[in-house]
PDB file of C-alpha atoms in Angstrom:
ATOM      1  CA  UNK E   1     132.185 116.856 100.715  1.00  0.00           C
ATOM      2  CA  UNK E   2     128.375 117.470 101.481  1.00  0.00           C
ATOM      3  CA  UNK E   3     126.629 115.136  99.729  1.00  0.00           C
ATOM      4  CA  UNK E   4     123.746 117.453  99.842  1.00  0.00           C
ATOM      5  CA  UNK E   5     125.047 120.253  98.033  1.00  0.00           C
ATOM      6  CA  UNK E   6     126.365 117.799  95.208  1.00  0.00           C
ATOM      7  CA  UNK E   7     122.715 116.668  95.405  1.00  0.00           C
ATOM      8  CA  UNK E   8     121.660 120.904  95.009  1.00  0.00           C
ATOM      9  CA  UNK E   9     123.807 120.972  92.072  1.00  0.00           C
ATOM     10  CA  UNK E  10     121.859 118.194  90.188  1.00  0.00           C
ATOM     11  CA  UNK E  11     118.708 119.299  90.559  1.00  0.00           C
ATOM     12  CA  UNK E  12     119.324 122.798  89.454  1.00  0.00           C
ATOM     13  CA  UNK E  13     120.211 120.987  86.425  1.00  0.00           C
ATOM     14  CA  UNK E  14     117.081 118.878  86.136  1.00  0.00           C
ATOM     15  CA  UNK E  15     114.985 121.824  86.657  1.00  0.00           C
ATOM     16  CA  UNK E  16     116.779 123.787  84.277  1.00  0.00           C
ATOM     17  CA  UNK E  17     116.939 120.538  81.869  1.00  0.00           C
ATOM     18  CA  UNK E  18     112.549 119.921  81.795  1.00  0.00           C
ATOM     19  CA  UNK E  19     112.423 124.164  81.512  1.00  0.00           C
ATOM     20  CA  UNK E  20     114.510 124.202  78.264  1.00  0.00           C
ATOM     21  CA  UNK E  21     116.423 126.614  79.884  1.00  0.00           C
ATOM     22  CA  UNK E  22     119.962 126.670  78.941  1.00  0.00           C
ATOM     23  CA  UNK E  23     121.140 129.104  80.288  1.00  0.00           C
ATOM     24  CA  UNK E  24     120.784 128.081  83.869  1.00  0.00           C
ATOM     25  CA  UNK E  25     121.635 124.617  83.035  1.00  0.00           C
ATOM     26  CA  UNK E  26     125.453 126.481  82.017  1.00  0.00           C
ATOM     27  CA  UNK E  27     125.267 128.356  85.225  1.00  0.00           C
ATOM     28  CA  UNK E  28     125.702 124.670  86.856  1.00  0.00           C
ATOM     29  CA  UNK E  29     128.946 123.738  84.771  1.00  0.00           C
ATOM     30  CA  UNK E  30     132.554 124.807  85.994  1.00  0.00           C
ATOM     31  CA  UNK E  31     134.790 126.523  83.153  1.00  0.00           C
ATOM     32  CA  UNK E  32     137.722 124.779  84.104  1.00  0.00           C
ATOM     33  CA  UNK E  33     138.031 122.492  81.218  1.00  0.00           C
ATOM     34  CA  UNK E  34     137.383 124.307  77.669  1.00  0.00           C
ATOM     35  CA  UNK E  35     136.270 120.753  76.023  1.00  0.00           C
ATOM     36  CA  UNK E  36     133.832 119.864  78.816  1.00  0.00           C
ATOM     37  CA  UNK E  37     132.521 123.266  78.838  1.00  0.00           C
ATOM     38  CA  UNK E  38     132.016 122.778  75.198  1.00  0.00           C
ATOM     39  CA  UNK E  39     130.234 119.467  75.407  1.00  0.00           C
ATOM     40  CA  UNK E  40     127.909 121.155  78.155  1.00  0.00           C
ATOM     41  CA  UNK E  41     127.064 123.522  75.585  1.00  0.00           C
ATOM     42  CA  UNK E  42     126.022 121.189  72.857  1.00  0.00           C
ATOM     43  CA  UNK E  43     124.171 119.178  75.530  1.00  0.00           C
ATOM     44  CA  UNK E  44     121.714 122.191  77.228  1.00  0.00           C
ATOM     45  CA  UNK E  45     120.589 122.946  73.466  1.00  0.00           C
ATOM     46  CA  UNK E  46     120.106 119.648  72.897  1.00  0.00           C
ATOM     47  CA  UNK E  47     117.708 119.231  76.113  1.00  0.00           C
ATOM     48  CA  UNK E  48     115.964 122.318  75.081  1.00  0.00           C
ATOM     49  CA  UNK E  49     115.331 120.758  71.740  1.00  0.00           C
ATOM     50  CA  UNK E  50     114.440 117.476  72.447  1.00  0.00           C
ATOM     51  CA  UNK E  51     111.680 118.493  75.154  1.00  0.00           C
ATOM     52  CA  UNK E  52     112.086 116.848  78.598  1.00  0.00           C
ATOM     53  CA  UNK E  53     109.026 116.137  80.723  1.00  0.00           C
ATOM     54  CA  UNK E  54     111.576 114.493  83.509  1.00  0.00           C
ATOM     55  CA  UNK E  55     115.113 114.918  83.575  1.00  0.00           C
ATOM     56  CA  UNK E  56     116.363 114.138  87.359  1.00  0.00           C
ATOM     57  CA  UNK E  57     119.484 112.692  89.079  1.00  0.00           C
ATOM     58  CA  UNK E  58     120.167 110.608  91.942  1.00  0.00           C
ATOM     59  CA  UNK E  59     123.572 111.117  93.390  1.00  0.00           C
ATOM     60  CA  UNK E  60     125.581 107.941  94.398  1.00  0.00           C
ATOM     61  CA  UNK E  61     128.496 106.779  95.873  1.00  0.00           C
ATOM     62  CA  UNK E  62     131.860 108.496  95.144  1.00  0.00           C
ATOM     63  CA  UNK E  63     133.851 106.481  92.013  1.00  0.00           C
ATOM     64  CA  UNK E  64     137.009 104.424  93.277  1.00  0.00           C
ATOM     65  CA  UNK E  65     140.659 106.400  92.980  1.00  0.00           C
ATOM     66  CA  UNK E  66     142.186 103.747  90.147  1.00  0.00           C
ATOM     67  CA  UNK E  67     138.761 103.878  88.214  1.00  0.00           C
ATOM     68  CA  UNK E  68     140.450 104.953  84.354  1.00  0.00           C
ATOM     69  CA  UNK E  69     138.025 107.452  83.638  1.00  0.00           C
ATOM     70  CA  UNK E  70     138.102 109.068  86.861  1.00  0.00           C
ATOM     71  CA  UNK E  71     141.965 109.009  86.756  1.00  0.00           C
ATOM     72  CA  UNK E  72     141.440 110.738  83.560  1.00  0.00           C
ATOM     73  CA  UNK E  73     138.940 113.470  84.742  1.00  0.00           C
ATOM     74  CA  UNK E  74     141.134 114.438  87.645  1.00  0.00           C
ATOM     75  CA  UNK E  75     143.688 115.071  85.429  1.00  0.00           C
ATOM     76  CA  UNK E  76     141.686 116.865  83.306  1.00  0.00           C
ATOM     77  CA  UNK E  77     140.148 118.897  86.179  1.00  0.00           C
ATOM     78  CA  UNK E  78     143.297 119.606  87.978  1.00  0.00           C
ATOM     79  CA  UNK E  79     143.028 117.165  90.595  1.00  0.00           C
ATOM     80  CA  UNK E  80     140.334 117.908  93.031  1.00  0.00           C
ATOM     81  CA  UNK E  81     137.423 116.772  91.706  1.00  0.00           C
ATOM     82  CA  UNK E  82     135.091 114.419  93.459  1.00  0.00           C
ATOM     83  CA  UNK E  83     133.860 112.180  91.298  1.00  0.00           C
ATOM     84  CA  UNK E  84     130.418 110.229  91.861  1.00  0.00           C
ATOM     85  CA  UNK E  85     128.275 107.979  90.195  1.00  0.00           C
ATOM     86  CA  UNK E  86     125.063 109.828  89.502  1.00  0.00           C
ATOM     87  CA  UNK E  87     121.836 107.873  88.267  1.00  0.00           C
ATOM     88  CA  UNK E  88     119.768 110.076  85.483  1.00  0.00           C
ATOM     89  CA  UNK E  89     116.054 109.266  84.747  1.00  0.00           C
ATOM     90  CA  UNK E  90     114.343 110.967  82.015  1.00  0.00           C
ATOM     91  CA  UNK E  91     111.565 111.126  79.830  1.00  0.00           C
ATOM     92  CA  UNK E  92     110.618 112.561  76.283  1.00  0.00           C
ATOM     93  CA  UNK E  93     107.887 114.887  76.759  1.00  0.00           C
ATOM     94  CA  UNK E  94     105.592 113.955  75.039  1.00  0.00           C
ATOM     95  CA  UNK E  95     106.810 110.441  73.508  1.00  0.00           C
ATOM     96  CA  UNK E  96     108.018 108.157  76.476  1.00  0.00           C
ATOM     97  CA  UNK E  97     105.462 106.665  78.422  1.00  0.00           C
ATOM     98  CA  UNK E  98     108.324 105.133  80.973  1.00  0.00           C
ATOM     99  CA  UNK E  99     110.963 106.813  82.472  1.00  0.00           C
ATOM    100  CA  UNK E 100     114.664 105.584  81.394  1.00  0.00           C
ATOM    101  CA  UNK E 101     117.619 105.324  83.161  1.00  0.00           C
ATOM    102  CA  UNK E 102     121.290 105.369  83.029  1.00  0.00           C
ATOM    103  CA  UNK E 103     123.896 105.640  85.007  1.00  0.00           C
ATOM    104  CA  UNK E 104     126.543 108.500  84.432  1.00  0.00           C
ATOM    105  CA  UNK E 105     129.821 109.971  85.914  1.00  0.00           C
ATOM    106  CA  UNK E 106     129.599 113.396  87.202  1.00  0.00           C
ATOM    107  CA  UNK E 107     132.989 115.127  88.457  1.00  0.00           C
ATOM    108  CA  UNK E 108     131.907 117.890  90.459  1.00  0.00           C
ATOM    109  CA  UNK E 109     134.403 120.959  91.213  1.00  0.00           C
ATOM    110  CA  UNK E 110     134.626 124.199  93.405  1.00  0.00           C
ATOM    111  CA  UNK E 111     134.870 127.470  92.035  1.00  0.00           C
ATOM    112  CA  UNK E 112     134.476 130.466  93.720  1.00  0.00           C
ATOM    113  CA  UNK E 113     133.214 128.413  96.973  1.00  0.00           C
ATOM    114  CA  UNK E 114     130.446 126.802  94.823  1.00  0.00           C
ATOM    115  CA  UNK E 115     129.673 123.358  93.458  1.00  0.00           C
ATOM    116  CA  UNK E 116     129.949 123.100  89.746  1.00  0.00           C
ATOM    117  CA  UNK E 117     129.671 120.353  87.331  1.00  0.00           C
ATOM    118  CA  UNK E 118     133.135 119.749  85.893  1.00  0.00           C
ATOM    119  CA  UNK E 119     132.461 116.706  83.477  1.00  0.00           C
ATOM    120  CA  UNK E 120     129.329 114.718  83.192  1.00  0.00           C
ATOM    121  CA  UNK E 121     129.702 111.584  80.872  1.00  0.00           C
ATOM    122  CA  UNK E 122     126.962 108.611  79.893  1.00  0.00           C
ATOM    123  CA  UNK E 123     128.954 105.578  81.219  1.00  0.00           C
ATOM    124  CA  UNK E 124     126.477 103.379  79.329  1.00  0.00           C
ATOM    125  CA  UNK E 125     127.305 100.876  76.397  1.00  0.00           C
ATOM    126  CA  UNK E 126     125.714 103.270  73.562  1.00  0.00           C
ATOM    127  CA  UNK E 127     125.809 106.870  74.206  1.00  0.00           C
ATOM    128  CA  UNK E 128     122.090 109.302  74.218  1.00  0.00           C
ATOM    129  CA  UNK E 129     122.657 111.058  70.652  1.00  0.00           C
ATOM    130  CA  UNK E 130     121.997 114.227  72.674  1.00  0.00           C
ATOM    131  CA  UNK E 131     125.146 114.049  74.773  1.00  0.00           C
ATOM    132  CA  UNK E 132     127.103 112.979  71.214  1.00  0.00           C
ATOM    133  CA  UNK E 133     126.106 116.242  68.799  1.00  0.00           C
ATOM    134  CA  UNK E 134     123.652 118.971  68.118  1.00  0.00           C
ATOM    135  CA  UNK E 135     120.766 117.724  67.293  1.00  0.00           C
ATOM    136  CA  UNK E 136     117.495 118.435  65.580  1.00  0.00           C
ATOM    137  CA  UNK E 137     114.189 117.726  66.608  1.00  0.00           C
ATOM    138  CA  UNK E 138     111.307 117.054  64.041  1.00  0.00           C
ATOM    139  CA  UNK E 139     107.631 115.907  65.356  1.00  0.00           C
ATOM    140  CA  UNK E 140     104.806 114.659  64.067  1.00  0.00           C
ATOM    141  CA  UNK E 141     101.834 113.737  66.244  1.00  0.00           C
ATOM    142  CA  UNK E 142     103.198 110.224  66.591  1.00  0.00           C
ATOM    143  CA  UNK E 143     106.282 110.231  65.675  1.00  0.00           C
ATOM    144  CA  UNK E 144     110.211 112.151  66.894  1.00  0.00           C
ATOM    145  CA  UNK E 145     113.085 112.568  64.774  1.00  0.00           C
ATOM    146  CA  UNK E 146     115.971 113.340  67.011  1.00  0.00           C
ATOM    147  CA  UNK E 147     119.204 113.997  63.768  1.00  0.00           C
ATOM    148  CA  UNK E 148     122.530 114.722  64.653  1.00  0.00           C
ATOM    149  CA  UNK E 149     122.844 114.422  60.580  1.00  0.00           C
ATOM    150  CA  UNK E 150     123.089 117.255  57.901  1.00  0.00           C
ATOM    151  CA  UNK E 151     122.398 115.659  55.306  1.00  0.00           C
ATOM    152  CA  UNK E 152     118.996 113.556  56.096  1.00  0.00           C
ATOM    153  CA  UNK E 153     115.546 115.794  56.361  1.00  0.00           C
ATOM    154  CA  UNK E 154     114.068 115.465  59.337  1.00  0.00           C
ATOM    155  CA  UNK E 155     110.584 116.502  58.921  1.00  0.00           C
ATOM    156  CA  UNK E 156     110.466 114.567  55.573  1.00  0.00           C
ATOM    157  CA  UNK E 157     111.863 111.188  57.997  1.00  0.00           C
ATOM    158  CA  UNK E 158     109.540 112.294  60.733  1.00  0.00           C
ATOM    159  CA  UNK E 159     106.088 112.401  58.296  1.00  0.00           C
ATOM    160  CA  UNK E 160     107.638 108.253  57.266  1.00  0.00           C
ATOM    161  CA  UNK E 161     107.699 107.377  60.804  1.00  0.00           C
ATOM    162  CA  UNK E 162     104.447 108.658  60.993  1.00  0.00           C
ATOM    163  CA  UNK E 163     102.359 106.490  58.298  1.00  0.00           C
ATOM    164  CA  UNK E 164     104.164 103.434  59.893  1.00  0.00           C
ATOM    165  CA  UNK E 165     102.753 104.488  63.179  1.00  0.00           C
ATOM    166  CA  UNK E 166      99.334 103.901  60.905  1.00  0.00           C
ATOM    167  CA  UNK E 167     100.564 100.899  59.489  1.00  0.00           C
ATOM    168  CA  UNK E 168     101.396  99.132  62.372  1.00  0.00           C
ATOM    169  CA  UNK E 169      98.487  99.783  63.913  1.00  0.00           C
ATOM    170  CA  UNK E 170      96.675  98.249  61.073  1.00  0.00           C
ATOM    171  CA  UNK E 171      98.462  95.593  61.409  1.00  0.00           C
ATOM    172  CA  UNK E 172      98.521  94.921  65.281  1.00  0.00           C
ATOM    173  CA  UNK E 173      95.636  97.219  66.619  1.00  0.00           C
ATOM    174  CA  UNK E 174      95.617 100.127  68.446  1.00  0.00           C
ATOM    175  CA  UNK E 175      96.413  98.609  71.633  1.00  0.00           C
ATOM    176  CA  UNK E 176      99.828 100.446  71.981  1.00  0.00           C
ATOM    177  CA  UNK E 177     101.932 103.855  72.963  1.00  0.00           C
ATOM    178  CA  UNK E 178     101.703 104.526  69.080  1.00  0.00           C
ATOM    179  CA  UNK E 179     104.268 106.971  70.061  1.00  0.00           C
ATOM    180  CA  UNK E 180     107.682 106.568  67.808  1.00  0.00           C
ATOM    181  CA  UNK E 181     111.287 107.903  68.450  1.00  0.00           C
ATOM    182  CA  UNK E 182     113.807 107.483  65.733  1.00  0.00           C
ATOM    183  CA  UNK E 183     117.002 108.558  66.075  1.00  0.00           C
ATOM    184  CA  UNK E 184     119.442 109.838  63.454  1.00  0.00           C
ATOM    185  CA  UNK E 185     123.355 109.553  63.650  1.00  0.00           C
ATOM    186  CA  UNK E 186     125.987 111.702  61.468  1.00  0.00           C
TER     187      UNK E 186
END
């Protein structure tokens, strides 16, 4: 396996990921398995509606044999992935002043000659809401409401994160990002 054209692979999807463009992100994903493709789905809307200013991976070394999950994705995949560990940074457009990390498992795939993403999962202890369910994004000029919940109003959440931004800053000063994400489960 060419470790460059895994490489090729992930950037197309960190371009496609800071663009908003979902459809191109999708051009990067194998249809081989219906509930990764699905999962894909919900996570290139949710990039285009969060609003990335940096979305980029590093590829790393392949993921042992016996590893669980990998035992799991081959299975899933038909048996010929190769599976890596791929290091994401991103950054909120916008919100984030540093870039954050995590480290994910990518099982890439060939179809039709090409390199396609075949399952890309957050191996972190908590999982980003955006790679959980849709999501909606309500701003404010200091504050981000990322909601994965029906029933809770964004915008109305968003304008309360907001005044706190204020209140804090009485409280404390001015010297800080005054930038707030809050994040809304189901």
């Amino acid at each position: 396996v060419d470790p460059a054209a895994l490489q090729d692979v992930l950037d197309a999807r960190g371009a496609a990921a800071v663009a908003g463009d979902g459809a191109t992100f999708l051009r990067t994903v194998s249809s081989r398995s219906s509930v990764d493709l699905d999962q894909q789905r919900v996570l290139a809307g949710n990039l285009a509606e969060v609003g990335f200013s940096r979305w980029s991976y590093a590829l790393g070394e392949p993921v042992a044999d016996d590893d669980p999950i990998a035992q799991r994705l081959q299975r899933r995949l038909g048996g010929q992935a190769e599976i890596r560990r791929v290091d994401l940074a991103y950054r909120i457009g916008g919100y984030d002043v540093r870039t954050v990390e995590s480290e994910r498992m990518v099982a890439f795939v060939q179809d039709d000659g090409a390199w396609r993403v075949g399952a890309d999962i957050d191996t972190g202890a908590f999982r980003s809401i955006w790679d959980v369910a849709p999501v909606t994004a309500s701003r404010t000029p200091d504050a981000l409401v990322l909601s994965a919940s029906t029933t809770i109003d964004g915008a109305a959440l968003s304008r309360v994160a907001d005044a706190a931004v204020d209140s804090v800053s009485g409280f404390w000063g001015r010297d800080w990002d005054r930038k707030v994400v809050v994040v809304v489960p189901a």
